[in-house]
């Protein structure tokens, strides 16, 4: 699986968009980019995933660069409840195992 | 639809004791797995199963046993608890035929003294 690199922490103002970067320069052609988040003491929560096209759902948008070496998770209107650790993970289409790194600790401030 | 249910939520064991952490799901997900999370660290895969009767080891399997006799249940057994197994344990499930994300349980916080 691709090694992913994320900034250790970032702050965001409530109501503003939060843009979370992830580098995955070694990603292979059949690896999906998944984003999960973990709010303090809770189980991780799936947010969104994509292969090469940009994706949007009710929680977030995922922008993947054309060369697939990096991606950005966008929380369009951050709220205090979005404060969490966000994980970017590469997963091959024929594999099921998740390999979590340290993630990005996002703090949304009022 | 309860999703993924883990029991107990909290447990304190003495070194050498054995116990079973329960994971049950009602979503008919074929894939089930166990992760542990130590303070300040990401999750590490212990064991996983792609269907009833099939299990395999993950990254940190030593000291743990699993079995999968039904689609719904995937218990994790600690054979002889050690302080190093103090951790938060999460069960995660998903459908195998799609690329959908995992559903995680709320976790079991285990302390071994």
Short mmCIF file of C-alpha atoms in Angstrom, two decimals:
data_model
loop_
_atom_site.label_atom_id
_atom_site.label_comp_id
_atom_site.label_asym_id
_atom_site.label_seq_id
_atom_site.Cartn_x
_atom_site.Cartn_y
_atom_site.Cartn_z
CA UNK A 1 0.00 0.00 0.00
CA UNK A 2 1.12 3.54 -0.67
CA UNK A 3 2.79 5.46 2.11
CA UNK A 4 0.80 8.59 2.83
CA UNK A 5 2.10 11.81 4.36
CA UNK A 6 -0.13 14.28 6.18
CA UNK A 7 0.63 17.37 8.24
CA UNK A 8 0.45 16.54 11.96
CA UNK A 9 -2.02 19.27 12.81
CA UNK A 10 -4.02 22.18 11.47
CA UNK A 11 -6.53 24.71 12.75
CA UNK A 12 -9.66 25.88 11.02
CA UNK A 13 -12.21 28.58 11.77
CA UNK A 14 -15.78 27.50 12.30
CA UNK A 15 -17.88 28.06 9.19
CA UNK A 16 -14.90 28.16 6.88
CA UNK A 17 -13.75 25.44 4.51
CA UNK A 18 -11.09 23.07 5.83
CA UNK A 19 -8.64 21.78 3.24
CA UNK A 20 -6.69 18.73 4.38
CA UNK A 21 -3.73 17.71 2.21
CA UNK A 22 -2.33 14.23 1.73
CA UNK A 23 0.70 13.15 -0.27
CA UNK A 24 0.78 9.62 -1.69
CA UNK A 25 3.49 9.75 -4.34
CA UNK A 26 4.00 5.95 -4.41
CA UNK A 27 0.34 5.11 -4.95
CA UNK A 28 -0.25 2.34 -7.49
CA UNK A 29 -2.81 2.30 -10.26
CA UNK A 30 -5.33 0.14 -8.42
CA UNK A 31 -5.08 1.87 -5.05
CA UNK A 32 -7.97 3.93 -3.81
CA UNK A 33 -7.52 6.92 -1.53
CA UNK A 34 -9.72 6.66 1.54
CA UNK A 35 -10.35 9.24 4.23
CA UNK A 36 -11.49 8.41 7.73
CA UNK A 37 -11.75 10.51 10.84
CA UNK A 38 -11.70 9.69 14.52
CA UNK A 39 -13.39 11.92 17.00
CA UNK A 40 -11.93 11.62 20.48
CA UNK A 41 -12.44 8.16 22.01
CA UNK A 42 -14.79 7.03 19.26
CA UNK A 43 -14.32 4.48 16.50
CA UNK A 44 -13.05 5.78 13.15
CA UNK A 45 -15.69 7.02 10.75
CA UNK A 46 -15.52 6.60 6.99
CA UNK A 47 -15.73 9.91 5.11
CA UNK A 48 -15.09 9.41 1.40
CA UNK A 49 -12.89 7.58 -1.10
CA UNK A 50 -11.80 7.89 -4.71
CA UNK A 51 -9.58 6.39 -7.38
CA UNK A 52 -8.83 9.19 -9.84
CA UNK A 53 -11.96 11.29 -10.21
CA UNK A 54 -13.00 13.94 -7.75
CA UNK A 55 -15.74 12.78 -5.41
CA UNK A 56 -18.35 14.51 -3.29
CA UNK A 57 -20.81 13.26 -0.72
CA UNK A 58 -22.83 14.78 2.08
CA UNK A 59 -19.79 15.01 4.35
CA UNK A 60 -16.93 16.20 2.17
CA UNK A 61 -15.29 16.54 -1.22
CA UNK A 62 -12.17 14.71 -2.36
CA UNK A 63 -9.90 16.29 -4.93
CA UNK A 64 -7.27 13.98 -6.45
CA UNK A 65 -4.51 15.42 -8.62
CA UNK A 66 -4.25 14.20 -12.19
CA UNK A 67 -1.00 12.33 -11.45
CA UNK A 68 -2.65 10.85 -8.33
CA UNK A 69 0.35 11.71 -6.17
CA UNK A 70 -1.66 13.85 -3.79
CA UNK A 71 -5.19 14.63 -2.75
CA UNK A 72 -7.14 17.13 -0.67
CA UNK A 73 -10.11 16.48 1.55
CA UNK A 74 -12.42 19.47 1.75
CA UNK A 75 -14.87 20.00 4.59
CA UNK A 76 -16.96 22.80 3.08
CA UNK A 77 -18.28 24.43 6.25
CA UNK A 78 -16.35 23.21 9.27
CA UNK A 79 -18.17 22.97 12.59
CA UNK A 80 -16.86 22.37 16.08
CA UNK A 81 -18.02 18.75 15.74
CA UNK A 82 -15.53 18.28 12.89
CA UNK A 83 -12.65 18.49 15.39
CA UNK A 84 -10.98 15.09 15.00
CA UNK A 85 -7.96 13.19 13.70
CA UNK A 86 -8.24 12.71 9.94
CA UNK A 87 -6.56 9.76 8.24
CA UNK A 88 -5.66 9.46 4.57
CA UNK A 89 -5.10 5.83 3.56
CA UNK A 90 -4.24 4.05 0.33
CA UNK A 91 -5.98 0.70 -0.18
CA UNK A 92 -5.63 -1.62 -3.16
CA UNK A 93 -8.87 -2.66 -4.79
CA UNK A 94 -8.24 -6.35 -4.05
CA UNK A 95 -7.11 -5.82 -0.47
CA UNK A 96 -9.09 -5.13 2.65
CA UNK A 97 -6.49 -4.21 5.22
CA UNK A 98 -6.22 -0.64 6.43
CA UNK A 99 -2.86 0.78 7.44
CA UNK A 100 -3.34 3.86 9.59
CA UNK A 101 -0.63 6.45 10.03
CA UNK A 102 -0.61 9.30 12.51
CA UNK A 103 -3.15 11.40 10.59
CA UNK A 104 -3.84 15.13 10.87
CA UNK A 105 -5.31 16.51 14.07
CA UNK A 106 -7.83 19.12 12.96
CA UNK A 107 -9.06 21.62 15.50
CA UNK A 108 -12.03 23.77 14.52
CA UNK A 109 -12.12 26.99 16.53
CA UNK A 110 -15.14 29.20 17.15
CA UNK B 1 -30.05 -1.86 12.25
CA UNK B 2 -27.52 -1.62 15.08
CA UNK B 3 -24.40 -1.63 12.86
CA UNK B 4 -21.33 -2.94 14.67
CA UNK B 5 -21.75 -3.73 18.36
CA UNK B 6 -18.77 -4.28 20.63
CA UNK B 7 -18.98 -5.60 24.16
CA UNK B 8 -17.87 -4.88 26.78
CA UNK B 9 -17.07 -1.16 26.51
CA UNK B 10 -14.61 -1.28 29.38
CA UNK B 11 -12.70 -4.15 31.00
CA UNK B 12 -9.95 -4.50 33.58
CA UNK B 13 -8.02 -7.77 33.64
CA UNK B 14 -5.28 -9.12 35.79
CA UNK B 15 -2.12 -10.37 34.11
CA UNK B 16 -2.60 -13.96 33.00
CA UNK B 17 -6.38 -13.86 32.83
CA UNK B 18 -8.19 -14.70 29.63
CA UNK B 19 -11.21 -13.03 28.12
CA UNK B 20 -13.17 -12.63 24.91
CA UNK B 21 -14.04 -9.33 23.26
CA UNK B 22 -17.26 -9.57 21.32
CA UNK B 23 -18.03 -8.03 17.94
CA UNK B 24 -21.42 -8.47 16.28
CA UNK B 25 -22.80 -6.91 13.11
CA UNK B 26 -26.23 -7.00 11.50
CA UNK B 27 -25.30 -5.62 8.08
CA UNK B 28 -24.40 -8.96 6.46
CA UNK B 29 -20.84 -7.75 5.90
CA UNK B 30 -18.49 -10.54 4.84
CA UNK B 31 -15.32 -8.84 6.02
CA UNK B 32 -14.65 -8.36 9.72
CA UNK B 33 -11.45 -7.30 11.45
CA UNK B 34 -9.94 -6.34 14.77
CA UNK B 35 -7.65 -3.36 15.36
CA UNK B 36 -5.91 -2.07 18.43
CA UNK B 37 -5.06 1.53 19.13
CA UNK B 38 -2.44 2.53 21.64
CA UNK B 39 -2.17 6.08 23.01
CA UNK B 40 -1.04 8.57 20.39
CA UNK B 41 -0.77 5.93 17.69
CA UNK B 42 -2.74 4.87 14.66
CA UNK B 43 -4.68 1.64 14.47
CA UNK B 44 -2.90 -1.66 13.93
CA UNK B 45 -4.56 -4.73 12.44
CA UNK B 46 -4.67 -7.83 14.69
CA UNK B 47 -6.75 -10.41 12.80
CA UNK B 48 -9.26 -10.36 10.00
CA UNK B 49 -11.81 -12.58 8.27
CA UNK B 50 -13.22 -12.46 4.73
CA UNK B 51 -16.10 -14.79 5.58
CA UNK B 52 -17.39 -17.49 7.89
CA UNK B 53 -14.78 -20.15 8.49
CA UNK B 54 -11.90 -18.02 7.15
CA UNK B 55 -9.49 -16.03 9.33
CA UNK B 56 -6.02 -14.62 8.86
CA UNK B 57 -3.38 -12.74 10.79
CA UNK B 58 -2.79 -9.05 10.58
CA UNK B 59 0.14 -6.93 11.69
CA UNK B 60 0.12 -7.74 15.44
CA UNK B 61 -1.54 -11.16 15.99
CA UNK B 62 0.57 -12.54 18.84
CA UNK B 63 -1.40 -13.20 22.02
CA UNK B 64 -4.77 -13.14 20.29
CA UNK B 65 -7.02 -15.80 18.75
CA UNK B 66 -10.08 -15.41 16.56
CA UNK B 67 -12.72 -17.60 14.98
CA UNK B 68 -15.57 -16.91 12.57
CA UNK B 69 -18.34 -19.46 12.84
CA UNK B 70 -21.09 -17.12 11.63
CA UNK B 71 -21.26 -14.07 9.36
CA UNK B 72 -22.50 -11.92 12.24
CA UNK B 73 -19.90 -12.57 14.95
CA UNK B 74 -16.14 -12.25 15.17
CA UNK B 75 -14.88 -12.68 18.76
CA UNK B 76 -11.33 -11.81 19.77
CA UNK B 77 -9.81 -13.95 22.51
CA UNK B 78 -6.94 -12.94 24.74
CA UNK B 79 -5.37 -16.17 25.90
CA UNK B 80 -3.22 -14.87 28.77
CA UNK B 81 -3.49 -11.13 29.19
CA UNK B 82 -0.34 -9.06 29.49
CA UNK B 83 0.09 -5.36 30.37
CA UNK B 84 1.29 -4.79 26.79
CA UNK B 85 -2.22 -5.63 25.62
CA UNK B 86 -3.64 -2.60 27.41
CA UNK B 87 -5.25 -0.75 24.54
CA UNK B 88 -8.48 0.26 22.86
CA UNK B 89 -9.81 -2.42 20.55
CA UNK B 90 -11.96 -1.69 17.51
CA UNK B 91 -13.90 -4.05 15.32
CA UNK B 92 -14.38 -3.00 11.68
CA UNK B 93 -16.57 -4.52 8.98
CA UNK B 94 -17.33 -3.99 5.32
CA UNK B 95 -18.84 -5.59 2.26
CA UNK B 96 -16.20 -7.36 0.18
CA UNK B 97 -17.77 -6.97 -3.26
CA UNK B 98 -17.60 -3.17 -3.28
CA UNK B 99 -15.11 -0.43 -2.44
CA UNK B 100 -17.33 0.95 0.31
CA UNK B 101 -15.65 2.16 3.46
CA UNK B 102 -15.49 0.31 6.75
CA UNK B 103 -17.95 0.55 9.59
CA UNK B 104 -16.25 0.63 12.97
CA UNK B 105 -17.61 -0.27 16.37
CA UNK B 106 -17.35 2.10 19.31
CA UNK B 107 -14.46 0.19 20.86
CA UNK B 108 -13.53 -1.78 23.97
CA UNK B 109 -11.13 -0.09 26.36
CA UNK B 110 -9.01 -2.82 27.99
CA UNK B 111 -6.64 -2.36 30.89
CA UNK B 112 -4.38 -5.20 32.04
CA UNK B 113 -2.87 -4.74 35.48
#
